[in-house]
C-alpha positions as protocol buffer text, in pm:
chain_id: "A"
residue {
  index: 1
  type: MET
  ca { x: -6070 y: -14840 z: 5676 }
}
residue {
  index: 2
  type: THR
  ca { x: -5775 y: -14911 z: 5907 }
}
residue {
  index: 3
  type: LEU
  ca { x: -5953 y: -15182 z: 6108 }
}
residue {
  index: 4
  type: ARG
  ca { x: -5808 y: -15530 z: 6120 }
}
residue {
  index: 5
  type: GLN
  ca { x: -6035 y: -15831 z: 6090 }
}
residue {
  index: 6
  type: ASP
  ca { x: -6051 y: -15885 z: 6465 }
}
residue {
  index: 7
  type: GLU
  ca { x: -6110 y: -15517 z: 6549 }
}
residue {
  index: 8
  type: GLN
  ca { x: -6406 y: -15282 z: 6583 }
}
residue {
  index: 9
  type: GLY
  ca { x: -6419 y: -14906 z: 6549 }
}
residue {
  index: 10
  type: LEU
  ca { x: -6604 y: -14673 z: 6785 }
}
residue {
  index: 11
  type: ALA
  ca { x: -6749 y: -14336 z: 6685 }
}
residue {
  index: 12
  type: ILE
  ca { x: -6880 y: -14102 z: 6955 }
}
residue {
  index: 13
  type: ASP
  ca { x: -7050 y: -13780 z: 6851 }
}
residue {
  index: 14
  type: LEU
  ca { x: -7339 y: -13557 z: 6953 }
}
residue {
  index: 15
  type: PHE
  ca { x: -7491 y: -13604 z: 6608 }
}
residue {
  index: 16
  type: GLU
  ca { x: -7841 y: -13452 z: 6626 }
}
residue {
  index: 17
  type: GLN
  ca { x: -7811 y: -13360 z: 6995 }
}
residue {
  index: 18
  type: GLN
  ca { x: -7690 y: -13014 z: 6901 }
}
residue {
  index: 19
  type: ASP
  ca { x: -7830 y: -12857 z: 7217 }
}
residue {
  index: 20
  type: LEU
  ca { x: -7517 y: -13003 z: 7382 }
}
residue {
  index: 21
  type: ASN
  ca { x: -7284 y: -12844 z: 7125 }
}
residue {
  index: 22
  type: VAL
  ca { x: -7170 y: -12562 z: 7353 }
}
residue {
  index: 23
  type: ASP
  ca { x: -6912 y: -12410 z: 7117 }
}
residue {
  index: 24
  type: ARG
  ca { x: -7102 y: -12475 z: 6791 }
}
residue {
  index: 25
  type: SER
  ca { x: -6809 y: -12668 z: 6643 }
}
residue {
  index: 26
  type: GLY
  ca { x: -6953 y: -12872 z: 6359 }
}
residue {
  index: 27
  type: ARG
  ca { x: -7309 y: -12985 z: 6297 }
}
residue {
  index: 28
  type: GLY
  ca { x: -7327 y: -13358 z: 6355 }
}
residue {
  index: 29
  type: SER
  ca { x: -7530 y: -13579 z: 6124 }
}
residue {
  index: 30
  type: ARG
  ca { x: -7553 y: -13953 z: 6180 }
}
residue {
  index: 31
  type: SER
  ca { x: -7686 y: -14009 z: 5828 }
}
residue {
  index: 32
  type: ARG
  ca { x: -7400 y: -13808 z: 5673 }
}
residue {
  index: 33
  type: PHE
  ca { x: -7146 y: -13999 z: 5884 }
}
residue {
  index: 34
  type: ILE
  ca { x: -7287 y: -14334 z: 5772 }
}
residue {
  index: 35
  type: GLU
  ca { x: -7293 y: -14209 z: 5413 }
}
residue {
  index: 36
  type: ASN
  ca { x: -6923 y: -14121 z: 5438 }
}
residue {
  index: 37
  type: LEU
  ca { x: -6842 y: -14460 z: 5589 }
}
residue {
  index: 38
  type: ARG
  ca { x: -7015 y: -14631 z: 5298 }
}
residue {
  index: 39
  type: LYS
  ca { x: -6846 y: -14403 z: 5046 }
}
residue {
  index: 40
  type: HIS
  ca { x: -6491 y: -14432 z: 5177 }
}
residue {
  index: 41
  type: CYS
  ca { x: -6494 y: -14769 z: 5355 }
}
residue {
  index: 42
  type: GLY
  ca { x: -6755 y: -14968 z: 5165 }
}
residue {
  index: 43
  type: SER
  ca { x: -6994 y: -14998 z: 5459 }
}
residue {
  index: 44
  type: GLU
  ca { x: -7042 y: -14910 z: 5824 }
}
residue {
  index: 45
  type: ASP
  ca { x: -6983 y: -15271 z: 5928 }
}
residue {
  index: 46
  type: GLY
  ca { x: -6743 y: -15300 z: 6218 }
}
residue {
  index: 47
  type: VAL
  ca { x: -6808 y: -14948 z: 6348 }
}
residue {
  index: 48
  type: ILE
  ca { x: -7008 y: -14896 z: 6667 }
}
residue {
  index: 49
  type: ILE
  ca { x: -7183 y: -14559 z: 6656 }
}
residue {
  index: 50
  type: ARG
  ca { x: -7287 y: -14387 z: 6978 }
}
residue {
  index: 51
  type: ALA
  ca { x: -7463 y: -14055 z: 7014 }
}
residue {
  index: 52
  type: GLY
  ca { x: -7375 y: -13848 z: 7318 }
}
residue {
  index: 53
  type: SER
  ca { x: -7115 y: -13631 z: 7484 }
}
residue {
  index: 54
  type: SER
  ca { x: -6761 y: -13758 z: 7536 }
}
residue {
  index: 55
  type: THR
  ca { x: -6779 y: -13609 z: 7886 }
}
residue {
  index: 56
  type: ASP
  ca { x: -7013 y: -13896 z: 7972 }
}
residue {
  index: 57
  type: VAL
  ca { x: -6762 y: -14156 z: 7848 }
}
residue {
  index: 58
  type: THR
  ca { x: -6482 y: -14315 z: 8050 }
}
residue {
  index: 59
  type: VAL
  ca { x: -6162 y: -14488 z: 7947 }
}
residue {
  index: 60
  type: GLY
  ca { x: -6315 y: -14807 z: 8085 }
}
residue {
  index: 61
  type: ASP
  ca { x: -6618 y: -14766 z: 7858 }
}
residue {
  index: 62
  type: ILE
  ca { x: -6396 y: -14740 z: 7551 }
}
residue {
  index: 63
  type: ARG
  ca { x: -6174 y: -15033 z: 7642 }
}
residue {
  index: 64
  type: ALA
  ca { x: -6475 y: -15249 z: 7732 }
}
residue {
  index: 65
  type: THR
  ca { x: -6631 y: -15173 z: 7394 }
}
residue {
  index: 66
  type: VAL
  ca { x: -6339 y: -15204 z: 7152 }
}
residue {
  index: 67
  type: GLY
  ca { x: -6033 y: -15288 z: 7361 }
}
residue {
  index: 68
  type: PRO
  ca { x: -5705 y: -15090 z: 7349 }
}
residue {
  index: 69
  type: VAL
  ca { x: -5714 y: -14834 z: 7065 }
}
residue {
  index: 70
  type: ARG
  ca { x: -5442 y: -14818 z: 6798 }
}
residue {
  index: 71
  type: LEU
  ca { x: -5563 y: -14494 z: 6635 }
}
residue {
  index: 72
  type: PHE
  ca { x: -5768 y: -14233 z: 6820 }
}
residue {
  index: 73
  type: SER
  ca { x: -5901 y: -13924 z: 6639 }
}
residue {
  index: 74
  type: VAL
  ca { x: -5985 y: -13622 z: 6856 }
}
residue {
  index: 75
  type: ASP
  ca { x: -6220 y: -13387 z: 6672 }
}
residue {
  index: 76
  type: GLY
  ca { x: -6505 y: -13317 z: 6913 }
}
residue {
  index: 77
  type: GLY
  ca { x: -6582 y: -13010 z: 7120 }
}
residue {
  index: 78
  type: HIS
  ca { x: -6333 y: -12731 z: 7057 }
}
residue {
  index: 79
  type: THR
  ca { x: -6320 y: -12569 z: 7401 }
}
residue {
  index: 80
  type: GLU
  ca { x: -6008 y: -12600 z: 7615 }
}
residue {
  index: 81
  type: MET
  ca { x: -6179 y: -12826 z: 7869 }
}
residue {
  index: 82
  type: LEU
  ca { x: -6347 y: -13051 z: 7609 }
}
residue {
  index: 83
  type: THR
  ca { x: -6025 y: -13088 z: 7412 }
}
residue {
  index: 84
  type: ALA
  ca { x: -5831 y: -13178 z: 7727 }
}
residue {
  index: 85
  type: ASN
  ca { x: -6106 y: -13423 z: 7825 }
}
residue {
  index: 86
  type: ASP
  ca { x: -6096 y: -13600 z: 7490 }
}
residue {
  index: 87
  type: LEU
  ca { x: -5717 y: -13615 z: 7491 }
}
residue {
  index: 88
  type: ALA
  ca { x: -5726 y: -13771 z: 7838 }
}
residue {
  index: 89
  type: LEU
  ca { x: -5969 y: -14035 z: 7710 }
}
residue {
  index: 90
  type: ALA
  ca { x: -5740 y: -14101 z: 7416 }
}
residue {
  index: 91
  type: ALA
  ca { x: -5428 y: -14129 z: 7629 }
}
residue {
  index: 92
  type: GLY
  ca { x: -5595 y: -14372 z: 7865 }
}
residue {
  index: 93
  type: ALA
  ca { x: -5749 y: -14589 z: 7594 }
}
residue {
  index: 94
  type: LEU
  ca { x: -5442 y: -14623 z: 7370 }
}
residue {
  index: 95
  type: ALA
  ca { x: -5279 y: -14954 z: 7294 }
}
residue {
  index: 96
  type: GLU
  ca { x: -4902 y: -14989 z: 7318 }
}
residue {
  index: 97
  type: GLY
  ca { x: -4761 y: -14777 z: 7036 }
}
residue {
  index: 98
  type: GLY
  ca { x: -5099 y: -14616 z: 6968 }
}
residue {
  index: 99
  type: ILE
  ca { x: -5140 y: -14281 z: 6795 }
}
residue {
  index: 100
  type: VAL
  ca { x: -5369 y: -13985 z: 6869 }
}
residue {
  index: 101
  type: ILE
  ca { x: -5461 y: -13741 z: 6592 }
}
residue {
  index: 102
  type: LEU
  ca { x: -5574 y: -13397 z: 6710 }
}
residue {
  index: 103
  type: ASP
  ca { x: -5766 y: -13183 z: 6463 }
}
residue {
  index: 104
  type: ASP
  ca { x: -5771 y: -12801 z: 6436 }
}
residue {
  index: 105
  type: HIS
  ca { x: -5477 y: -12733 z: 6669 }
}
residue {
  index: 106
  type: PHE
  ca { x: -5346 y: -12455 z: 6444 }
}
residue {
  index: 107
  type: ASN
  ca { x: -5685 y: -12332 z: 6324 }
}
residue {
  index: 108
  type: PRO
  ca { x: -5706 y: -11964 z: 6427 }
}
residue {
  index: 109
  type: TYR
  ca { x: -6084 y: -11995 z: 6449 }
}
residue {
  index: 110
  type: TRP
  ca { x: -6048 y: -12246 z: 6737 }
}
residue {
  index: 111
  type: PRO
  ca { x: -5761 y: -12127 z: 6963 }
}
residue {
  index: 112
  type: ASP
  ca { x: -5892 y: -12324 z: 7260 }
}
residue {
  index: 113
  type: VAL
  ca { x: -5789 y: -12650 z: 7091 }
}
residue {
  index: 114
  type: ALA
  ca { x: -5424 y: -12550 z: 7129 }
}
residue {
  index: 115
  type: ALA
  ca { x: -5494 y: -12442 z: 7486 }
}
residue {
  index: 116
  type: GLY
  ca { x: -5653 y: -12781 z: 7549 }
}
residue {
  index: 117
  type: LEU
  ca { x: -5344 y: -12966 z: 7429 }
}
residue {
  index: 118
  type: GLY
  ca { x: -5122 y: -12744 z: 7643 }
}
residue {
  index: 119
  type: ARG
  ca { x: -5344 y: -12812 z: 7944 }
}
residue {
  index: 120
  type: HIS
  ca { x: -5339 y: -13185 z: 7876 }
}
residue {
  index: 121
  type: ILE
  ca { x: -4958 y: -13195 z: 7857 }
}
residue {
  index: 122
  type: PHE
  ca { x: -4854 y: -12953 z: 8130 }
}
residue {
  index: 123
  type: VAL
  ca { x: -5145 y: -12949 z: 8377 }
}
residue {
  index: 124
  type: ASP
  ca { x: -5280 y: -13301 z: 8338 }
}
residue {
  index: 125
  type: ARG
  ca { x: -4927 y: -13438 z: 8286 }
}
residue {
  index: 126
  type: SER
  ca { x: -5003 y: -13638 z: 7975 }
}
residue {
  index: 127
  type: PRO
  ca { x: -4796 y: -13945 z: 7886 }
}
residue {
  index: 128
  type: LEU
  ca { x: -4817 y: -13832 z: 7521 }
}
residue {
  index: 129
  type: ARG
  ca { x: -4608 y: -13594 z: 7316 }
}
residue {
  index: 130
  type: PRO
  ca { x: -4638 y: -13460 z: 6958 }
}
residue {
  index: 131
  type: PHE
  ca { x: -4432 y: -13636 z: 6692 }
}
residue {
  index: 132
  type: ALA
  ca { x: -4569 y: -13497 z: 6364 }
}
residue {
  index: 133
  type: ILE
  ca { x: -4760 y: -13205 z: 6216 }
}
residue {
  index: 134
  type: THR
  ca { x: -4954 y: -13217 z: 5890 }
}
residue {
  index: 135
  type: PRO
  ca { x: -5207 y: -12970 z: 5747 }
}
residue {
  index: 136
  type: GLY
  ca { x: -5470 y: -12929 z: 6018 }
}
residue {
  index: 137
  type: LYS
  ca { x: -5343 y: -13215 z: 6237 }
}
residue {
  index: 138
  type: VAL
  ca { x: -5106 y: -13282 z: 6526 }
}
residue {
  index: 139
  type: PHE
  ca { x: -5003 y: -13645 z: 6585 }
}
residue {
  index: 140
  type: LEU
  ca { x: -4917 y: -13767 z: 6935 }
}
residue {
  index: 141
  type: CYS
  ca { x: -4780 y: -14087 z: 7087 }
}
residue {
  index: 142
  type: ALA
  ca { x: -4583 y: -14209 z: 7386 }
}
residue {
  index: 143
  type: PRO
  ca { x: -4228 y: -14064 z: 7368 }
}
residue {
  index: 144
  type: GLU
  ca { x: -4068 y: -14409 z: 7336 }
}
residue {
  index: 145
  type: TRP
  ca { x: -4258 y: -14457 z: 7007 }
}
residue {
  index: 146
  type: SER
  ca { x: -4178 y: -14116 z: 6861 }
}
residue {
  index: 147
  type: GLU
  ca { x: -3871 y: -14214 z: 6661 }
}
residue {
  index: 148
  type: THR
  ca { x: -4046 y: -14522 z: 6519 }
}
residue {
  index: 149
  type: TRP
  ca { x: -4344 y: -14326 z: 6390 }
}
residue {
  index: 150
  type: ARG
  ca { x: -4139 y: -14028 z: 6269 }
}
residue {
  index: 151
  type: ASP
  ca { x: -3916 y: -14257 z: 6065 }
}
residue {
  index: 152
  type: ALA
  ca { x: -4222 y: -14439 z: 5929 }
}
residue {
  index: 153
  type: LEU
  ca { x: -4384 y: -14114 z: 5813 }
}
residue {
  index: 154
  type: ILE
  ca { x: -4067 y: -13988 z: 5645 }
}
residue {
  index: 155
  type: LYS
  ca { x: -4022 y: -14319 z: 5461 }
}
residue {
  index: 156
  type: ALA
  ca { x: -4388 y: -14336 z: 5359 }
}
residue {
  index: 157
  type: PHE
  ca { x: -4407 y: -13971 z: 5242 }
}
residue {
  index: 158
  type: PRO
  ca { x: -4052 y: -13862 z: 5152 }
}
residue {
  index: 159
  type: THR
  ca { x: -4157 y: -13588 z: 4909 }
}
residue {
  index: 160
  type: ALA
  ca { x: -4400 y: -13437 z: 5163 }
}
residue {
  index: 161
  type: HIS
  ca { x: -4143 y: -13409 z: 5442 }
}
residue {
  index: 162
  type: GLU
  ca { x: -4069 y: -13041 z: 5503 }
}
residue {
  index: 163
  type: LYS
  ca { x: -3844 y: -13020 z: 5809 }
}
residue {
  index: 164
  type: HIS
  ca { x: -3759 y: -13146 z: 6156 }
}
residue {
  index: 165
  type: SER
  ca { x: -3862 y: -12928 z: 6449 }
}
residue {
  index: 166
  type: GLU
  ca { x: -3972 y: -12938 z: 6813 }
}
residue {
  index: 167
  type: MET
  ca { x: -4307 y: -12888 z: 6987 }
}
residue {
  index: 168
  type: TYR
  ca { x: -4351 y: -12880 z: 7363 }
}
residue {
  index: 169
  type: GLY
  ca { x: -3992 y: -13000 z: 7392 }
}
residue {
  index: 170
  type: ALA
  ca { x: -4054 y: -13308 z: 7176 }
}
residue {
  index: 171
  type: PRO
  ca { x: -3906 y: -13377 z: 6829 }
}
residue {
  index: 172
  type: VAL
  ca { x: -4162 y: -13347 z: 6550 }
}
residue {
  index: 173
  type: GLU
  ca { x: -4159 y: -13392 z: 6174 }
}
residue {
  index: 174
  type: ILE
  ca { x: -4351 y: -13143 z: 5960 }
}
residue {
  index: 175
  type: LEU
  ca { x: -4506 y: -13283 z: 5645 }
}
residue {
  index: 176
  type: GLY
  ca { x: -4704 y: -13138 z: 5357 }
}
residue {
  index: 177
  type: LEU
  ca { x: -4747 y: -12782 z: 5481 }
}
residue {
  index: 178
  type: GLY
  ca { x: -4555 y: -12609 z: 5204 }
}
residue {
  index: 179
  type: ARG
  ca { x: -4742 y: -12768 z: 4916 }
}
residue {
  index: 180
  type: PHE
  ca { x: -5070 y: -12731 z: 5105 }
}
residue {
  index: 181
  type: SER
  ca { x: -5006 y: -12360 z: 5156 }
}
residue {
  index: 182
  type: LEU
  ca { x: -4906 y: -12304 z: 4795 }
}
residue {
  index: 183
  type: ARG
  ca { x: -5216 y: -12481 z: 4669 }
}
residue {
  index: 184
  type: SER
  ca { x: -5436 y: -12284 z: 4907 }
}
residue {
  index: 185
  type: GLU
  ca { x: -5281 y: -11957 z: 4797 }
}
residue {
  index: 186
  type: ALA
  ca { x: -5322 y: -12047 z: 4431 }
}
residue {
  index: 187
  type: ASP
  ca { x: -5687 y: -12140 z: 4484 }
}
residue {
  index: 188
  type: ARG
  ca { x: -5745 y: -11816 z: 4671 }
}
residue {
  index: 189
  type: HIS
  ca { x: -5598 y: -11603 z: 4392 }
}
residue {
  index: 190
  type: VAL
  ca { x: -5794 y: -11789 z: 4125 }
}
residue {
  index: 191
  type: SER
  ca { x: -6117 y: -11731 z: 4320 }
}
residue {
  index: 192
  type: GLN
  ca { x: -6036 y: -11362 z: 4356 }
}
residue {
  index: 193
  type: LEU
  ca { x: -5964 y: -11334 z: 3984 }
}
residue {
  index: 194
  type: LYS
  ca { x: -6290 y: -11507 z: 3892 }
}
residue {
  index: 195
  type: ALA
  ca { x: -6485 y: -11277 z: 4124 }
}
residue {
  index: 196
  type: TYR
  ca { x: -6316 y: -10972 z: 3969 }
}
residue {
  index: 197
  type: VAL
  ca { x: -6393 y: -11086 z: 3615 }
}
residue {
  index: 198
  type: LYS
  ca { x: -6760 y: -11148 z: 3697 }
}
residue {
  index: 199
  type: THR
  ca { x: -6802 y: -10785 z: 3801 }
}
residue {
  index: 200
  type: ARG
  ca { x: -6691 y: -10663 z: 3458 }
}
residue {
  index: 201
  type: PRO
  ca { x: -6918 y: -10788 z: 3176 }
}
residue {
  index: 202
  type: ALA
  ca { x: -6679 y: -10697 z: 2894 }
}
residue {
  index: 203
  type: LEU
  ca { x: -6390 y: -10875 z: 3059 }
}
residue {
  index: 204
  type: ALA
  ca { x: -6611 y: -11174 z: 3139 }
}
residue {
  index: 205
  type: ALA
  ca { x: -6718 y: -11197 z: 2775 }
}
residue {
  index: 206
  type: PHE
  ca { x: -6355 y: -11183 z: 2663 }
}
residue {
  index: 207
  type: ALA
  ca { x: -6263 y: -11459 z: 2911 }
}
residue {
  index: 208
  type: ARG
  ca { x: -6543 y: -11681 z: 2780 }
}
residue {
  index: 209
  type: LYS
  ca { x: -6423 y: -11625 z: 2424 }
}
residue {
  index: 210
  type: VAL
  ca { x: -6061 y: -11703 z: 2508 }
}
residue {
  index: 211
  type: THR
  ca { x: -6150 y: -12019 z: 2701 }
}
residue {
  index: 212
  type: GLY
  ca { x: -6397 y: -12138 z: 2437 }
}
residue {
  index: 213
  type: ARG
  ca { x: -6690 y: -12125 z: 2675 }
}
residue {
  index: 214
  type: GLU
  ca { x: -6881 y: -11864 z: 2483 }
}
residue {
  index: 215
  type: GLU
  ca { x: -7235 y: -11977 z: 2401 }
}
């Protein structure tokens, strides 16, 4: 967990209130979330969990609960309006030098997430700009912190750094996409090969013999 000793985390999700899940993005489970906290962080201590819609939350609510936020993950409703709403909450709640991580921006199944970021930047006139792209994520911060965080990422993950580019007129570093894509393609071809073999009993028997898995 990235929390410091004097900090608390805040998780806001619909969880079991799926009647409010207008775009059917995800299926919230409080018990699964707590299980993951215990698995990856040791416990759920230090994390305040609230069930409800982020449209009912204000920047003041967030700051009153946990103070200025250093790291804000946006992975809620995937409509344009909900994405823009959550990004506005993030921008308003951030501490100096804080970072926002937006999920699913490039996911073709959820095009409204990209529209939501565009709306937040150009219509709502966000103080944030992208500074990095990793598989499935876009990282944003205030422009004056961009160089600091881009340099930090490159130094921390030098072998994952792919290239320098621009997004919405802001400099961004792209990390990990090449190896991610290659691994995904390899996994896809292996799955296709396994499926093909299973449809041909003789070939499947030969494969089991070659691999030593024959009973």
